[in-house]
């Protein structure tokens, strides 16, 4: 199973080698789209710790806006990157080479211990998405959660 996932990640990398980051702002996002602050949103607080998220499973309705309030209650830096599993695995490969890469994308954030951030997100597509921490090894240790959009 591990080999298959790695193969997928490498395949994705070879298609889109360098622009995984530069073009985030112009691409459509796999998990929906950045939210509109003028529209109502449901708040979901997520705690980030070594090495998990609480809660790690979320259900939303298609079209719903969620205001994620992210709190790093751990002792290390952690990330919250909202995408498909395939995208996050490909992204994780890039992170292995650049472990201190900073994220400044609407679908993700990296937080130092005790820091809090908010992400407003509209789940405009049905499906199963994930949020994970792509700092090397964190995802493997359990820093992955799932969002089901119905
Ligand atoms: Cu982490």
JSON list of C-alpha atoms and ligand atoms in Angstrom, two decimals:
[
{"chain": "A", "resi": 1, "resn": "UNK", "atom": "CA", "xyz": [0.00, 0.00, 0.00]},
{"chain": "A", "resi": 2, "resn": "UNK", "atom": "CA", "xyz": [2.80, 2.37, 0.90]},
{"chain": "A", "resi": 3, "resn": "UNK", "atom": "CA", "xyz": [4.55, 1.80, -2.43]},
{"chain": "A", "resi": 4, "resn": "UNK", "atom": "CA", "xyz": [1.38, 2.49, -4.37]},
{"chain": "A", "resi": 5, "resn": "UNK", "atom": "CA", "xyz": [0.83, 5.79, -2.58]},
{"chain": "A", "resi": 6, "resn": "UNK", "atom": "CA", "xyz": [4.42, 6.82, -3.17]},
{"chain": "A", "resi": 7, "resn": "UNK", "atom": "CA", "xyz": [4.13, 5.95, -6.85]},
{"chain": "A", "resi": 8, "resn": "UNK", "atom": "CA", "xyz": [1.05, 8.14, -7.11]},
{"chain": "A", "resi": 9, "resn": "UNK", "atom": "CA", "xyz": [2.82, 10.99, -5.41]},
{"chain": "A", "resi": 10, "resn": "UNK", "atom": "CA", "xyz": [5.81, 10.71, -7.71]},
{"chain": "A", "resi": 11, "resn": "UNK", "atom": "CA", "xyz": [3.59, 10.56, -10.76]},
{"chain": "A", "resi": 12, "resn": "UNK", "atom": "CA", "xyz": [1.83, 13.73, -9.67]},
{"chain": "A", "resi": 13, "resn": "UNK", "atom": "CA", "xyz": [5.18, 15.40, -9.09]},
{"chain": "A", "resi": 14, "resn": "UNK", "atom": "CA", "xyz": [6.51, 14.57, -12.51]},
{"chain": "A", "resi": 15, "resn": "UNK", "atom": "CA", "xyz": [3.45, 16.14, -14.14]},
{"chain": "A", "resi": 16, "resn": "UNK", "atom": "CA", "xyz": [3.66, 19.35, -12.14]},
{"chain": "A", "resi": 17, "resn": "UNK", "atom": "CA", "xyz": [7.19, 19.64, -10.82]},
{"chain": "A", "resi": 18, "resn": "UNK", "atom": "CA", "xyz": [7.84, 23.18, -9.72]},
{"chain": "A", "resi": 19, "resn": "UNK", "atom": "CA", "xyz": [4.58, 25.04, -9.83]},
{"chain": "A", "resi": 20, "resn": "UNK", "atom": "CA", "xyz": [2.88, 23.23, -6.98]},
{"chain": "A", "resi": 21, "resn": "UNK", "atom": "CA", "xyz": [3.30, 26.43, -4.99]},
{"chain": "A", "resi": 22, "resn": "UNK", "atom": "CA", "xyz": [3.56, 29.37, -7.33]},
{"chain": "A", "resi": 23, "resn": "UNK", "atom": "CA", "xyz": [0.26, 28.67, -8.98]},
{"chain": "A", "resi": 24, "resn": "UNK", "atom": "CA", "xyz": [-1.91, 27.89, -6.01]},
{"chain": "A", "resi": 25, "resn": "UNK", "atom": "CA", "xyz": [-3.44, 31.34, -6.17]},
{"chain": "A", "resi": 26, "resn": "UNK", "atom": "CA", "xyz": [-4.63, 30.89, -9.73]},
{"chain": "A", "resi": 27, "resn": "UNK", "atom": "CA", "xyz": [-5.70, 27.29, -9.67]},
{"chain": "A", "resi": 28, "resn": "UNK", "atom": "CA", "xyz": [-8.99, 25.96, -8.58]},
{"chain": "A", "resi": 29, "resn": "UNK", "atom": "CA", "xyz": [-8.64, 24.10, -5.29]},
{"chain": "A", "resi": 30, "resn": "UNK", "atom": "CA", "xyz": [-9.50, 20.44, -5.03]},
{"chain": "A", "resi": 31, "resn": "UNK", "atom": "CA", "xyz": [-11.49, 20.76, -1.81]},
{"chain": "A", "resi": 32, "resn": "UNK", "atom": "CA", "xyz": [-13.67, 23.74, -2.76]},
{"chain": "A", "resi": 33, "resn": "UNK", "atom": "CA", "xyz": [-12.81, 27.43, -2.69]},
{"chain": "A", "resi": 34, "resn": "UNK", "atom": "CA", "xyz": [-11.78, 30.18, -0.28]},
{"chain": "A", "resi": 35, "resn": "UNK", "atom": "CA", "xyz": [-14.83, 31.40, 1.65]},
{"chain": "A", "resi": 36, "resn": "UNK", "atom": "CA", "xyz": [-16.63, 34.71, 1.39]},
{"chain": "A", "resi": 37, "resn": "UNK", "atom": "CA", "xyz": [-16.37, 36.65, 4.70]},
{"chain": "A", "resi": 38, "resn": "UNK", "atom": "CA", "xyz": [-19.69, 38.40, 3.98]},
{"chain": "A", "resi": 39, "resn": "UNK", "atom": "CA", "xyz": [-21.60, 35.11, 3.98]},
{"chain": "A", "resi": 40, "resn": "UNK", "atom": "CA", "xyz": [-22.56, 33.03, 7.02]},
{"chain": "A", "resi": 41, "resn": "UNK", "atom": "CA", "xyz": [-20.21, 30.32, 8.19]},
{"chain": "A", "resi": 42, "resn": "UNK", "atom": "CA", "xyz": [-20.23, 27.54, 10.75]},
{"chain": "A", "resi": 43, "resn": "UNK", "atom": "CA", "xyz": [-17.26, 27.60, 13.09]},
{"chain": "A", "resi": 44, "resn": "UNK", "atom": "CA", "xyz": [-15.32, 24.42, 13.75]},
{"chain": "A", "resi": 45, "resn": "UNK", "atom": "CA", "xyz": [-12.41, 24.51, 16.15]},
{"chain": "A", "resi": 46, "resn": "UNK", "atom": "CA", "xyz": [-9.59, 22.08, 15.50]},
{"chain": "A", "resi": 47, "resn": "UNK", "atom": "CA", "xyz": [-6.80, 21.37, 17.94]},
{"chain": "A", "resi": 48, "resn": "UNK", "atom": "CA", "xyz": [-3.41, 20.40, 16.52]},
{"chain": "A", "resi": 49, "resn": "UNK", "atom": "CA", "xyz": [-1.10, 18.36, 18.68]},
{"chain": "A", "resi": 50, "resn": "UNK", "atom": "CA", "xyz": [1.64, 15.69, 18.46]},
{"chain": "A", "resi": 51, "resn": "UNK", "atom": "CA", "xyz": [0.54, 13.91, 16.34]},
{"chain": "A", "resi": 52, "resn": "UNK", "atom": "CA", "xyz": [-3.14, 14.33, 15.65]},
{"chain": "A", "resi": 53, "resn": "UNK", "atom": "CA", "xyz": [-6.11, 16.61, 15.12]},
{"chain": "A", "resi": 54, "resn": "UNK", "atom": "CA", "xyz": [-9.17, 16.92, 17.35]},
{"chain": "A", "resi": 55, "resn": "UNK", "atom": "CA", "xyz": [-11.68, 16.39, 15.86]},
{"chain": "A", "resi": 56, "resn": "UNK", "atom": "CA", "xyz": [-10.26, 14.30, 13.01]},
{"chain": "A", "resi": 57, "resn": "UNK", "atom": "CA", "xyz": [-13.57, 13.71, 11.23]},
{"chain": "A", "resi": 58, "resn": "UNK", "atom": "CA", "xyz": [-15.93, 16.38, 9.96]},
{"chain": "A", "resi": 59, "resn": "UNK", "atom": "CA", "xyz": [-19.10, 16.29, 7.90]},
{"chain": "A", "resi": 60, "resn": "UNK", "atom": "CA", "xyz": [-20.33, 19.29, 5.96]},
{"chain": "A", "resi": 61, "resn": "UNK", "atom": "CA", "xyz": [-23.08, 19.97, 3.48]},
{"chain": "A", "resi": 62, "resn": "UNK", "atom": "CA", "xyz": [-22.14, 20.82, -0.05]},
{"chain": "A", "resi": 63, "resn": "UNK", "atom": "CA", "xyz": [-22.06, 24.60, -0.40]},
{"chain": "A", "resi": 64, "resn": "UNK", "atom": "CA", "xyz": [-21.56, 25.16, 3.32]},
{"chain": "A", "resi": 65, "resn": "UNK", "atom": "CA", "xyz": [-18.95, 27.62, 4.58]},
{"chain": "A", "resi": 66, "resn": "UNK", "atom": "CA", "xyz": [-16.77, 26.60, 7.46]},
{"chain": "A", "resi": 67, "resn": "UNK", "atom": "CA", "xyz": [-14.65, 28.90, 9.57]},
{"chain": "A", "resi": 68, "resn": "UNK", "atom": "CA", "xyz": [-11.84, 26.67, 10.82]},
{"chain": "A", "resi": 69, "resn": "UNK", "atom": "CA", "xyz": [-10.34, 27.98, 14.03]},
{"chain": "A", "resi": 70, "resn": "UNK", "atom": "CA", "xyz": [-7.01, 26.21, 14.26]},
{"chain": "A", "resi": 71, "resn": "UNK", "atom": "CA", "xyz": [-5.10, 26.04, 17.49]},
{"chain": "A", "resi": 72, "resn": "UNK", "atom": "CA", "xyz": [-1.68, 24.51, 17.85]},
{"chain": "A", "resi": 73, "resn": "UNK", "atom": "CA", "xyz": [-1.79, 23.13, 21.39]},
{"chain": "A", "resi": 74, "resn": "UNK", "atom": "CA", "xyz": [1.35, 21.06, 20.84]},
{"chain": "A", "resi": 75, "resn": "UNK", "atom": "CA", "xyz": [5.05, 21.69, 21.34]},
{"chain": "A", "resi": 76, "resn": "UNK", "atom": "CA", "xyz": [6.12, 21.63, 17.69]},
{"chain": "A", "resi": 77, "resn": "UNK", "atom": "CA", "xyz": [5.12, 23.45, 14.51]},
{"chain": "A", "resi": 78, "resn": "UNK", "atom": "CA", "xyz": [2.13, 21.92, 12.76]},
{"chain": "A", "resi": 79, "resn": "UNK", "atom": "CA", "xyz": [0.23, 22.47, 9.55]},
{"chain": "A", "resi": 80, "resn": "UNK", "atom": "CA", "xyz": [-3.32, 22.27, 8.37]},
{"chain": "A", "resi": 81, "resn": "UNK", "atom": "CA", "xyz": [-3.54, 21.75, 4.62]},
{"chain": "A", "resi": 82, "resn": "UNK", "atom": "CA", "xyz": [-6.91, 21.10, 3.11]},
{"chain": "A", "resi": 83, "resn": "UNK", "atom": "CA", "xyz": [-6.87, 19.16, -0.18]},
{"chain": "A", "resi": 84, "resn": "UNK", "atom": "CA", "xyz": [-7.34, 15.71, -1.65]},
{"chain": "A", "resi": 85, "resn": "UNK", "atom": "CA", "xyz": [-5.24, 12.86, -0.30]},
{"chain": "A", "resi": 86, "resn": "UNK", "atom": "CA", "xyz": [-3.48, 12.64, -3.65]},
{"chain": "A", "resi": 87, "resn": "UNK", "atom": "CA", "xyz": [-2.50, 16.29, -3.57]},
{"chain": "A", "resi": 88, "resn": "UNK", "atom": "CA", "xyz": [-1.33, 16.17, 0.00]},
{"chain": "A", "resi": 89, "resn": "UNK", "atom": "CA", "xyz": [0.84, 13.12, -0.68]},
{"chain": "A", "resi": 90, "resn": "UNK", "atom": "CA", "xyz": [2.44, 14.82, -3.66]},
{"chain": "A", "resi": 91, "resn": "UNK", "atom": "CA", "xyz": [2.94, 17.94, -1.57]},
{"chain": "A", "resi": 92, "resn": "UNK", "atom": "CA", "xyz": [4.51, 15.83, 1.20]},
{"chain": "A", "resi": 93, "resn": "UNK", "atom": "CA", "xyz": [7.20, 14.70, -1.26]},
{"chain": "A", "resi": 94, "resn": "UNK", "atom": "CA", "xyz": [8.10, 18.33, -1.95]},
{"chain": "A", "resi": 95, "resn": "UNK", "atom": "CA", "xyz": [8.16, 19.02, 1.80]},
{"chain": "A", "resi": 96, "resn": "UNK", "atom": "CA", "xyz": [10.73, 16.25, 2.34]},
{"chain": "A", "resi": 97, "resn": "UNK", "atom": "CA", "xyz": [13.16, 18.31, 0.30]},
{"chain": "A", "resi": 98, "resn": "UNK", "atom": "CA", "xyz": [12.12, 21.63, 1.83]},
{"chain": "A", "resi": 99, "resn": "UNK", "atom": "CA", "xyz": [11.01, 20.83, 5.38]},
{"chain": "A", "resi": 100, "resn": "UNK", "atom": "CA", "xyz": [10.83, 24.48, 6.41]},
{"chain": "A", "resi": 101, "resn": "UNK", "atom": "CA", "xyz": [8.73, 25.56, 3.48]},
{"chain": "A", "resi": 102, "resn": "UNK", "atom": "CA", "xyz": [6.24, 28.23, 4.52]},
{"chain": "A", "resi": 103, "resn": "UNK", "atom": "CA", "xyz": [2.67, 28.07, 3.30]},
{"chain": "A", "resi": 104, "resn": "UNK", "atom": "CA", "xyz": [0.72, 31.10, 2.34]},
{"chain": "A", "resi": 105, "resn": "UNK", "atom": "CA", "xyz": [-2.20, 29.52, 0.54]},
{"chain": "A", "resi": 106, "resn": "UNK", "atom": "CA", "xyz": [-5.87, 30.04, 1.29]},
{"chain": "A", "resi": 107, "resn": "UNK", "atom": "CA", "xyz": [-6.26, 26.30, 1.95]},
{"chain": "A", "resi": 108, "resn": "UNK", "atom": "CA", "xyz": [-3.45, 25.92, 4.44]},
{"chain": "A", "resi": 109, "resn": "UNK", "atom": "CA", "xyz": [-1.44, 27.34, 7.28]},
{"chain": "A", "resi": 110, "resn": "UNK", "atom": "CA", "xyz": [1.59, 26.44, 9.37]},
{"chain": "A", "resi": 111, "resn": "UNK", "atom": "CA", "xyz": [1.42, 27.29, 13.06]},
{"chain": "A", "resi": 112, "resn": "UNK", "atom": "CA", "xyz": [4.08, 27.58, 15.75]},
{"chain": "A", "resi": 113, "resn": "UNK", "atom": "CA", "xyz": [3.20, 26.22, 19.22]},
{"chain": "A", "resi": 114, "resn": "UNK", "atom": "CA", "xyz": [0.41, 28.16, 20.99]},
{"chain": "A", "resi": 115, "resn": "UNK", "atom": "CA", "xyz": [-0.55, 30.02, 17.81]},
{"chain": "A", "resi": 116, "resn": "UNK", "atom": "CA", "xyz": [-4.05, 30.26, 16.38]},
{"chain": "A", "resi": 117, "resn": "UNK", "atom": "CA", "xyz": [-5.26, 30.93, 12.85]},
{"chain": "A", "resi": 118, "resn": "UNK", "atom": "CA", "xyz": [-8.51, 30.91, 10.92]},
{"chain": "A", "resi": 119, "resn": "UNK", "atom": "CA", "xyz": [-9.32, 29.57, 7.52]},
{"chain": "A", "resi": 120, "resn": "UNK", "atom": "CA", "xyz": [-12.64, 30.37, 5.89]},
{"chain": "A", "resi": 121, "resn": "UNK", "atom": "CA", "xyz": [-13.54, 27.72, 3.37]},
{"chain": "A", "resi": 122, "resn": "UNK", "atom": "CA", "xyz": [-16.49, 26.96, 1.13]},
{"chain": "A", "resi": 123, "resn": "UNK", "atom": "CA", "xyz": [-16.98, 23.29, 0.41]},
{"chain": "A", "resi": 124, "resn": "UNK", "atom": "CA", "xyz": [-18.43, 23.67, -3.05]},
{"chain": "A", "resi": 125, "resn": "UNK", "atom": "CA", "xyz": [-17.65, 20.12, -4.18]},
{"chain": "A", "resi": 126, "resn": "UNK", "atom": "CA", "xyz": [-19.00, 16.84, -2.90]},
{"chain": "A", "resi": 127, "resn": "UNK", "atom": "CA", "xyz": [-16.51, 14.16, -1.92]},
{"chain": "A", "resi": 128, "resn": "UNK", "atom": "CA", "xyz": [-14.02, 13.22, 0.73]},
{"chain": "A", "resi": 129, "resn": "UNK", "atom": "CA", "xyz": [-11.14, 15.54, 1.41]},
{"chain": "A", "resi": 130, "resn": "UNK", "atom": "CA", "xyz": [-8.46, 15.65, 4.01]},
{"chain": "A", "resi": 131, "resn": "UNK", "atom": "CA", "xyz": [-6.48, 18.02, 6.14]},
{"chain": "A", "resi": 132, "resn": "UNK", "atom": "CA", "xyz": [-3.00, 16.99, 7.05]},
{"chain": "A", "resi": 133, "resn": "UNK", "atom": "CA", "xyz": [0.33, 18.17, 8.35]},
{"chain": "A", "resi": 134, "resn": "UNK", "atom": "CA", "xyz": [3.06, 17.73, 5.76]},
{"chain": "A", "resi": 135, "resn": "UNK", "atom": "CA", "xyz": [6.02, 18.48, 7.97]},
{"chain": "A", "resi": 136, "resn": "UNK", "atom": "CA", "xyz": [8.16, 15.35, 7.34]},
{"chain": "A", "resi": 137, "resn": "UNK", "atom": "CA", "xyz": [6.75, 12.28, 9.14]},
{"chain": "A", "resi": 138, "resn": "UNK", "atom": "CA", "xyz": [3.85, 14.05, 10.86]},
{"chain": "A", "resi": 139, "resn": "UNK", "atom": "CA", "xyz": [1.26, 12.72, 8.44]},
{"chain": "A", "resi": 140, "resn": "UNK", "atom": "CA", "xyz": [2.57, 9.17, 8.86]},
{"chain": "A", "resi": 141, "resn": "UNK", "atom": "CA", "xyz": [2.42, 9.51, 12.63]},
{"chain": "A", "resi": 142, "resn": "UNK", "atom": "CA", "xyz": [-1.26, 10.35, 12.45]},
{"chain": "A", "resi": 143, "resn": "UNK", "atom": "CA", "xyz": [-1.68, 14.01, 11.52]},
{"chain": "A", "resi": 144, "resn": "UNK", "atom": "CA", "xyz": [-4.46, 13.49, 9.04]},
{"chain": "A", "resi": 145, "resn": "UNK", "atom": "CA", "xyz": [-8.18, 14.20, 9.28]},
{"chain": "A", "resi": 146, "resn": "UNK", "atom": "CA", "xyz": [-11.10, 13.78, 6.90]},
{"chain": "A", "resi": 147, "resn": "UNK", "atom": "CA", "xyz": [-13.89, 16.01, 5.66]},
{"chain": "A", "resi": 148, "resn": "UNK", "atom": "CA", "xyz": [-16.91, 14.39, 4.05]},
{"chain": "A", "resi": 149, "resn": "UNK", "atom": "CA", "xyz": [-18.93, 16.76, 1.88]},
{"chain": "A", "resi": 150, "resn": "UNK", "atom": "CA", "xyz": [-22.45, 15.59, 1.04]},
{"chain": "B", "resi": 1, "resn": "LIG", "atom": "CU1", "xyz": [2.58, 18.39, 12.42]}
]
